[in-house]
Amino acid sequence: MIDACSLESRPLMSINDALDRIEAAIHPVSGAEKLALKNALGRVLAEPVYSPVNIPHDRNAAMDGYAFASRDVVEGQAFTLNLAGTSWAGRPFQGRMQPGQCVRIFTGAVVPEQDDSVVMQEHVQVRDQAIHFPADTRALQNIRKVGEDVKQGDVLCVHPKKLTAVDLGLLASAGIDEVAVKRRLKIAYFSTGDELSSVGKPLESGKIYDSNRMLLGGLLEDPCYSVADLGVVPDNRQLLEDRFIEASKNYDVIITTGGASVGEADYVKEILQRCGEVNFWKIAIKPGKPLAFGKIGSCHFFGLPGNPVAVVVTCQQIVVPALRRLSGAPSFKALRFSATCTTALRKSAGRREYQRGILSQDENGEFWVASAGRQGSNILSSMSQSNCYIILPEACNDVQAGDKVTVEPFSLLI
Ligand code: AMP
Ligand code: MG
């Protein structure tokens, strides 16, 4: 499609085509390591995990009450049983039950072998050792069967899977204390630009503080990644080339920001071409058009734009799905849905736009979204105040207040 705004002479690649090309170019890493279960949160399983045990391991009570054998009672008639003892959670009843007896039992406690029924304590009357069960007592209830959650040999967690807190709990319930996970990705990032100054120093005239490395450090926070901040590299062909080559030998992925456009000092794509290969450069999105993707040796390379908002958009929409694939995790789709836009939005046909919005839900469950304000790719303040993208398709023009738009929340909390 043609980018009407920038008078681009050649049609730009759509983001979907770019994502397809990335998927074809990136294959999951093969290395794995063993980890203690408690250190495996967020890591990608390298193999399926089977249960060595039944869960539950024993027949146990689903509530606090009294356990009895249904053969001792006549359905539809009240009955009385003598208390033989107690089965506590963790301390089973040790005796042998005789006909006409029941046991006091607590949730999770082992049900004595002879018993097949548990009745809630609220349903019975207790007189010393005699327990009276009413006529509407139902037998064969409230017992959790051996293996009713997971059977021995069943798959507990399929692979590939990025382990959640629930997965860790499930694996622990089967007594598993170690898992094989994919190795961590080695990722390096650096900023390019003569104008950049690191935080912590006074700002000289003509300089700006480097926000991109701070952004990338946060956006790439993930247990699957081992991330290195390689600092700032000036707009110097030789220095850039040396840093690219050096980093490509030590990392799986290099991410740079700045210098990816068409300015006099934008060398990133040219140098990537010289020391590696460019898979594509420039895509039909806004912000984030001048993005270069390629490879140096076996190291994947993402040259992101310099403007901070474009860095966030391209990192979230393009780099993170690519890293996820490389890490071996299953692919995912960001949650997107329709909301009514309460403000007018400026848009020209050509590129897919990721405008920043403020999403809310009213008491009827309806979603409403307003523009977060100025939409320049350098305006990080409005992005900081926003909580969602308003995704406007390539062909879309201006949006009027009251139109339906697609939103993608930044988090599940709005
Ligand atoms: P460039 O693509 O290098 O021309 O950069 C585009 C714009 O982003 C310029 O205004 C740069 O000053 C700005 N920029 C580049 N890198 C950074 C950075 N690390 N932090 C903040 N702004 C940046
Ligand atoms: Mg620059």
Coordinates of C-alpha atoms and ligand atoms in Angstrom, one line a residue:
M1 CA 0.0 0.0 0.0
I2 CA 1.1 3.6 -0.6
D3 CA 1.8 5.8 2.3
A4 CA 0.0 9.0 1.5
C5 CA 1.6 11.0 4.3
S6 CA 5.2 10.4 3.5
L7 CA 5.0 10.4 -0.3
E8 CA 6.8 7.0 -0.2
S9 CA 7.5 6.0 -3.8
R10 CA 7.4 2.3 -3.2
P11 CA 4.5 0.5 -1.4
L12 CA 5.4 -0.2 2.2
M13 CA 5.2 -3.7 3.6
S14 CA 2.2 -4.3 5.8
I15 CA 2.8 -5.3 9.5
N16 CA 1.1 -8.7 8.9
D17 CA 3.6 -9.4 6.0
A18 CA 6.5 -8.3 8.3
L19 CA 5.3 -10.6 11.1
D20 CA 5.0 -13.5 8.6
R21 CA 8.6 -12.8 7.4
I22 CA 9.8 -12.7 11.0
E23 CA 8.1 -16.0 11.8
A24 CA 9.7 -17.6 8.8
A25 CA 13.1 -16.3 9.7
I26 CA 13.1 -17.2 13.4
H27 CA 13.2 -20.7 14.9
P28 CA 13.0 -21.5 18.6
V29 CA 16.3 -22.0 20.4
S30 CA 17.1 -25.6 21.0
G31 CA 19.2 -25.5 24.3
A32 CA 17.6 -26.5 27.6
E33 CA 18.5 -26.5 31.2
K34 CA 17.2 -28.1 34.4
L35 CA 15.7 -25.7 37.0
A36 CA 14.3 -25.9 40.5
L37 CA 10.5 -25.6 40.2
K38 CA 10.5 -22.5 42.4
N39 CA 12.8 -20.7 39.9
A40 CA 10.9 -21.7 36.8
L41 CA 8.1 -19.1 36.8
G42 CA 7.7 -17.6 33.3
R43 CA 10.2 -20.0 31.7
V44 CA 9.3 -22.1 28.7
L45 CA 9.0 -25.9 29.3
A46 CA 11.4 -27.8 27.1
E47 CA 9.5 -31.1 27.3
P48 CA 6.0 -32.3 28.5
V49 CA 5.7 -33.2 32.1
Y50 CA 3.9 -36.3 33.1
S51 CA 2.5 -37.0 36.6
P52 CA 4.3 -39.6 38.6
V53 CA 1.3 -39.9 41.0
N54 CA -2.4 -39.8 41.2
I55 CA -3.9 -36.5 42.4
P56 CA -5.5 -36.9 44.8
H57 CA -3.3 -39.6 46.1
D58 CA -5.9 -41.0 48.5
R59 CA -9.7 -41.0 48.6
N60 CA -10.5 -38.0 50.8
A61 CA -13.4 -36.0 52.2
A62 CA -14.7 -33.0 50.2
M63 CA -16.1 -31.4 53.4
D64 CA -16.1 -31.5 57.2
G65 CA -18.6 -34.1 58.5
Y66 CA -19.1 -37.8 59.1
A67 CA -18.0 -40.8 56.9
F68 CA -20.0 -44.0 56.8
A69 CA -20.6 -47.1 54.6
S70 CA -23.8 -47.0 52.5
R71 CA -24.4 -50.7 53.1
D72 CA -25.1 -49.9 56.8
V73 CA -28.1 -47.7 56.0
V74 CA -31.5 -48.0 54.2
E75 CA -32.1 -45.2 51.8
G76 CA -35.0 -42.9 52.8
Q77 CA -34.9 -43.8 56.5
A78 CA -33.2 -41.9 59.3
F79 CA -30.4 -43.9 61.0
T80 CA -27.9 -43.7 63.9
L81 CA -24.3 -44.7 63.8
N82 CA -21.7 -44.9 66.6
L83 CA -18.6 -42.7 66.4
A84 CA -15.5 -44.9 66.0
G85 CA -12.9 -42.1 65.9
T86 CA -11.7 -39.2 63.8
S87 CA -9.9 -38.9 60.5
W88 CA -7.9 -35.6 60.4
A89 CA -6.3 -34.1 57.3
G90 CA -2.8 -35.5 57.5
R91 CA -3.7 -37.9 60.3
P92 CA -5.9 -40.7 59.0
F93 CA -8.2 -42.8 61.2
Q94 CA -6.1 -45.8 62.2
G95 CA -8.7 -48.3 63.5
R96 CA -10.9 -50.7 61.6
M97 CA -14.5 -49.7 61.3
Q98 CA -17.2 -52.1 62.4
P99 CA -20.7 -52.2 60.9
G100 CA -22.9 -49.5 62.4
Q101 CA -20.0 -47.1 63.0
C102 CA -19.0 -43.8 61.4
V103 CA -16.0 -41.5 61.8
R104 CA -15.7 -37.8 62.3
I105 CA -13.9 -36.5 59.2
F106 CA -12.4 -33.2 58.0
T107 CA -11.9 -31.8 54.5
G108 CA -8.9 -33.5 52.8
A109 CA -8.7 -36.3 55.4
V110 CA -8.4 -39.9 54.1
V111 CA -11.8 -41.7 54.0
P112 CA -11.5 -45.1 55.8
E113 CA -11.5 -48.0 53.3
Q114 CA -14.8 -49.4 54.4
D115 CA -16.6 -46.0 53.9
D116 CA -18.1 -44.6 50.7
S117 CA -20.1 -41.6 51.9
V118 CA -19.5 -38.3 53.7
V119 CA -22.3 -36.2 55.1
M120 CA -21.9 -32.5 56.0
Q121 CA -21.6 -31.9 59.8
E122 CA -24.5 -29.4 59.6
H123 CA -26.9 -32.3 58.5
V124 CA -26.5 -34.5 61.5
Q125 CA -27.3 -34.4 65.2
V126 CA -24.6 -35.4 67.7
R127 CA -25.4 -37.0 71.0
D128 CA -22.2 -38.1 72.7
Q129 CA -21.0 -41.0 70.6
A130 CA -24.3 -41.5 68.7
I131 CA -24.6 -39.6 65.4
H132 CA -28.2 -39.2 64.0
F133 CA -28.5 -39.0 60.3
P134 CA -31.9 -37.6 59.0
A135 CA -34.1 -39.5 56.5
D136 CA -33.0 -37.4 53.5
T137 CA -29.3 -38.3 54.0
R138 CA -27.7 -39.0 50.7
A139 CA -25.1 -41.8 50.4
L140 CA -22.1 -41.9 48.0
Q141 CA -21.5 -38.2 48.2
N142 CA -18.6 -35.8 49.1
I143 CA -15.7 -38.1 48.4
R144 CA -12.9 -37.0 46.2
K145 CA -11.7 -40.1 44.2
V146 CA -8.1 -41.1 43.7
G147 CA -6.8 -39.5 40.5
E148 CA -10.0 -37.5 39.9
D149 CA -7.8 -34.3 39.2
V150 CA -4.9 -36.0 37.5
K151 CA -4.1 -39.7 36.9
Q152 CA -0.7 -41.1 37.2
G153 CA 1.0 -40.9 33.8
D154 CA -1.3 -38.1 32.5
V155 CA 0.3 -35.0 31.0
L156 CA 0.4 -32.3 33.6
C157 CA 1.8 -29.6 31.4
V158 CA 2.1 -29.7 27.6
H159 CA 5.1 -28.2 25.9
P160 CA 5.7 -25.6 24.7
K161 CA 4.3 -23.7 27.6
K162 CA 5.4 -20.6 29.4
L163 CA 5.0 -21.6 33.0
T164 CA 2.4 -19.7 35.1
A165 CA 2.0 -19.6 38.9
V166 CA -0.9 -22.1 38.4
D167 CA 1.4 -24.4 36.4
L168 CA 4.0 -24.3 39.2
G169 CA 1.2 -25.1 41.8
L170 CA 0.0 -28.0 39.6
L171 CA 3.5 -29.4 39.2
A172 CA 4.1 -29.1 42.9
S173 CA 0.9 -31.0 43.6
A174 CA 2.4 -33.9 41.8
G175 CA 5.6 -33.6 43.8
I176 CA 7.8 -32.4 40.9
D177 CA 10.6 -30.2 42.1
E178 CA 12.7 -29.8 39.0
V179 CA 11.8 -29.0 35.3
A180 CA 13.6 -28.8 32.0
V181 CA 13.2 -25.4 30.4
K182 CA 14.4 -23.7 27.3
R183 CA 17.6 -21.7 27.8
R184 CA 17.4 -18.0 28.2
L185 CA 17.7 -15.7 25.2
K186 CA 20.8 -13.5 25.2
I187 CA 19.6 -10.0 24.1
A188 CA 21.7 -6.9 23.8
Y189 CA 20.4 -3.4 23.1
F190 CA 21.9 -0.1 22.6
S191 CA 21.0 3.4 21.5
T192 CA 22.5 5.2 18.6
G193 CA 22.8 9.0 18.3
D194 CA 25.4 11.8 18.8
E195 CA 22.8 13.8 20.8
L196 CA 22.2 11.2 23.5
S197 CA 23.2 11.7 27.1
S198 CA 22.7 9.1 29.8
V199 CA 20.6 10.0 32.9
G200 CA 22.6 11.1 35.9
K201 CA 24.6 13.8 34.1
P202 CA 23.7 17.4 33.5
L203 CA 22.3 18.0 30.0
E204 CA 24.6 19.9 27.7
S205 CA 23.1 22.2 25.0
G206 CA 21.8 20.3 22.0
K207 CA 21.7 17.0 23.8
I208 CA 18.7 14.9 25.0
Y209 CA 18.5 12.3 27.6
D210 CA 18.4 8.7 26.3
S211 CA 15.0 7.3 27.2
N212 CA 15.1 4.4 24.8
R213 CA 17.4 2.2 26.8
M214 CA 15.2 2.7 29.9
L215 CA 12.1 1.8 27.8
L216 CA 13.7 -1.3 26.4
G217 CA 15.0 -2.5 29.7
G218 CA 11.5 -2.4 31.1
L219 CA 9.8 -3.8 28.0
L220 CA 12.2 -6.8 27.9
E221 CA 11.8 -7.7 31.5
D222 CA 11.0 -11.4 31.2
P223 CA 12.5 -14.5 32.9
C224 CA 13.2 -16.0 29.5
Y225 CA 15.6 -13.2 28.6
S226 CA 19.0 -12.3 29.8
V227 CA 19.3 -8.7 28.7
A228 CA 22.4 -6.5 28.3
D229 CA 22.4 -2.8 28.1
L230 CA 25.4 -1.9 25.8
G231 CA 25.0 1.9 26.2
V232 CA 25.1 4.5 23.5
V233 CA 27.0 4.4 20.2
P234 CA 27.6 7.6 18.4
D235 CA 26.5 8.1 14.7
N236 CA 29.8 6.8 13.4
R237 CA 29.9 4.2 10.7
Q238 CA 33.0 2.4 11.9
L239 CA 32.0 2.4 15.6
L240 CA 28.6 1.1 14.7
E241 CA 29.9 -1.6 12.5
D242 CA 32.4 -2.7 15.2
R243 CA 29.7 -2.8 17.8
F244 CA 27.3 -4.7 15.6
I245 CA 29.9 -7.4 14.7
E246 CA 31.1 -7.8 18.3
A247 CA 27.6 -8.0 19.7
S248 CA 26.5 -10.5 17.0
K249 CA 29.1 -13.0 18.3
N250 CA 27.8 -12.9 21.9
Y251 CA 24.1 -12.5 21.7
D252 CA 21.0 -14.2 20.0
V253 CA 19.4 -10.8 19.3
I254 CA 20.6 -7.2 18.9
I255 CA 18.1 -4.4 19.3
T256 CA 19.2 -0.8 18.4
T257 CA 17.2 2.4 18.4
G258 CA 17.7 5.4 16.2
G259 CA 19.6 5.9 13.0
A260 CA 17.2 3.6 11.1
S261 CA 15.6 6.3 9.0
V262 CA 16.8 8.2 5.9
G263 CA 18.6 11.1 7.5
E264 CA 22.3 11.9 6.8
A265 CA 23.4 10.2 10.0
D266 CA 21.1 7.2 9.7
Y267 CA 23.6 4.4 9.2
V268 CA 21.9 1.4 10.8
K269 CA 20.3 -0.2 7.7
E270 CA 23.4 0.5 5.6
I271 CA 25.7 -1.2 8.1
L272 CA 23.4 -4.1 8.6
Q273 CA 23.5 -4.7 4.9
R274 CA 27.3 -4.5 4.9
C275 CA 28.0 -6.9 7.8
G276 CA 24.9 -9.1 7.7
E277 CA 21.6 -9.2 5.7
V278 CA 18.5 -7.0 5.7
N279 CA 15.3 -9.0 5.6
F280 CA 13.1 -5.9 5.4
W281 CA 13.3 -2.3 6.1
K282 CA 10.3 0.0 6.7
I283 CA 6.7 -1.1 7.3
A284 CA 3.3 0.5 6.9
I285 CA 2.7 1.4 10.5
K286 CA 2.6 4.7 12.4
P287 CA 4.5 5.3 14.5
G288 CA 7.4 2.9 13.7
K289 CA 7.8 3.0 10.0
P290 CA 11.7 2.9 9.7
L291 CA 12.2 -0.5 11.2
A292 CA 15.0 -2.7 9.9
F293 CA 15.0 -6.5 10.5
G294 CA 17.8 -8.8 9.5
K295 CA 20.6 -11.0 10.7
I296 CA 24.4 -10.8 11.4
G297 CA 25.7 -14.3 11.4
S298 CA 23.3 -16.3 13.5
C299 CA 22.2 -13.2 15.5
H300 CA 18.8 -11.6 14.8
F301 CA 18.8 -7.9 14.4
F302 CA 16.1 -5.3 15.0
G303 CA 16.9 -1.7 14.2
L304 CA 14.1 0.3 15.8
P305 CA 13.3 3.9 15.1
G306 CA 14.7 6.6 17.4
N307 CA 11.5 8.3 18.6
P308 CA 10.5 6.8 22.0
V309 CA 6.8 6.2 21.2
A310 CA 7.9 4.4 18.0
V311 CA 10.3 2.3 20.1
V312 CA 7.5 1.1 22.4
V313 CA 5.1 0.4 19.6
T314 CA 7.6 -1.6 17.5
C315 CA 9.0 -3.4 20.5
Q316 CA 5.5 -4.5 21.7
Q317 CA 4.0 -5.2 18.3
I318 CA 7.0 -6.7 16.4
V319 CA 10.0 -7.5 18.6
V320 CA 8.2 -9.1 21.5
P321 CA 6.3 -11.6 19.4
A322 CA 9.6 -12.5 17.6
L323 CA 11.4 -13.0 20.9
R324 CA 8.6 -15.1 22.2
R325 CA 8.9 -17.3 19.1
L326 CA 12.7 -17.5 19.5
S327 CA 12.3 -18.5 23.2
G328 CA 10.2 -21.4 22.2
A329 CA 7.0 -20.1 23.8
P330 CA 3.6 -20.6 22.1
S331 CA 2.4 -17.7 20.0
F332 CA -0.2 -15.4 21.5
K333 CA -2.7 -12.9 20.3
A334 CA -3.1 -9.6 22.2
L335 CA -6.6 -9.0 23.4
R336 CA -8.4 -6.7 21.0
F337 CA -12.0 -5.6 21.0
S338 CA -14.3 -2.9 19.9
A339 CA -15.0 0.3 21.8
T340 CA -16.8 3.5 21.1
C341 CA -14.5 6.4 20.5
T342 CA -15.5 9.6 22.3
T343 CA -13.1 11.9 20.5
A344 CA -12.4 12.6 16.8
L345 CA -9.1 11.1 15.6
R346 CA -6.9 12.4 12.7
K347 CA -5.8 9.7 10.3
S348 CA -4.9 9.4 6.6
A349 CA -5.2 6.2 4.7
G350 CA -1.9 4.3 4.2
R351 CA -0.4 3.0 7.3
R352 CA -1.9 1.1 10.3
E353 CA -1.8 3.4 13.2
Y354 CA -1.3 2.6 16.9
Q355 CA -2.8 5.7 18.5
R356 CA -2.7 6.0 22.3
G357 CA -6.0 6.0 24.1
I358 CA -7.7 6.0 27.5
L359 CA -10.1 3.1 27.8
S360 CA -12.8 2.8 30.3
Q361 CA -15.8 0.5 30.9
D362 CA -19.1 1.8 32.2
E363 CA -21.5 0.1 34.6
N364 CA -23.3 -1.6 31.7
G365 CA -20.1 -3.2 30.6
E366 CA -19.7 -1.0 27.5
F367 CA -16.2 0.1 26.5
W368 CA -15.4 3.7 25.7
V369 CA -12.1 5.1 24.5
A370 CA -10.8 8.7 24.2
S371 CA -7.6 9.9 22.5
A372 CA -4.8 10.2 25.1
G373 CA -3.8 13.6 23.5
R374 CA -1.0 14.5 21.2
Q375 CA 0.0 11.6 19.0
G376 CA 3.5 12.5 17.9
S377 CA 6.0 9.7 18.0
N378 CA 8.1 11.8 20.4
I379 CA 5.3 12.5 22.8
L380 CA 6.0 10.0 25.6
S381 CA 3.9 11.9 28.1
S382 CA 0.6 11.1 26.4
M383 CA 1.6 7.5 26.1
S384 CA 2.4 7.4 29.8
Q385 CA -1.1 8.7 30.5
S386 CA -2.7 6.1 28.2
N387 CA -3.8 2.6 28.9
C388 CA -4.5 1.2 25.4
Y389 CA -3.7 1.3 21.7
I390 CA -6.5 2.5 19.4
I391 CA -5.6 0.4 16.3
L392 CA -6.7 2.1 13.1
P393 CA -6.5 -0.1 9.9
E394 CA -4.4 0.9 6.9
A395 CA -7.4 2.1 4.8
C396 CA -9.1 4.0 7.6
N397 CA -9.3 7.8 7.4
D398 CA -10.4 10.3 10.1
V399 CA -12.5 8.9 12.9
Q400 CA -15.5 10.8 14.2
A401 CA -16.6 10.9 17.8
G402 CA -19.1 8.0 18.2
D403 CA -17.4 5.7 15.7
K404 CA -16.5 2.2 16.8
V405 CA -12.7 1.5 16.9
T406 CA -10.5 -1.5 17.8
V407 CA -8.6 -1.2 21.1
E408 CA -5.8 -3.2 22.5
P409 CA -5.4 -2.7 26.3
F410 CA -1.8 -2.5 27.6
S411 CA -2.8 -4.7 30.6
L412 CA -5.9 -6.5 31.9
L413 CA -6.2 -3.7 34.5
I414 CA -7.8 -0.5 33.2
Ligands
AMP1 P1 16.8 9.1 14.5 O1 16.0 7.9 13.9 O2 18.1 8.6 15.0 O3 16.8 10.2 13.5 O4 16.0 9.5 15.7 C1 14.7 10.1 15.6 C2 14.3 11.0 16.8 O5 14.4 10.2 18.0 C3 15.3 12.1 17.0 O6 14.6 13.2 17.4 C4 16.2 11.6 18.1 O7 16.8 12.6 18.9 C5 15.2 10.8 18.9 N1 15.9 9.7 19.6 C6 16.8 8.9 19.1 N2 17.3 8.0 20.0 C7 16.7 8.4 21.2 C8 16.9 7.9 22.5 N3 17.7 6.9 22.8 N4 16.1 8.5 23.5 C9 15.3 9.6 23.2 N5 15.2 10.0 21.9 C10 15.9 9.5 20.9
MG2 MG 19.8 9.6 15.2

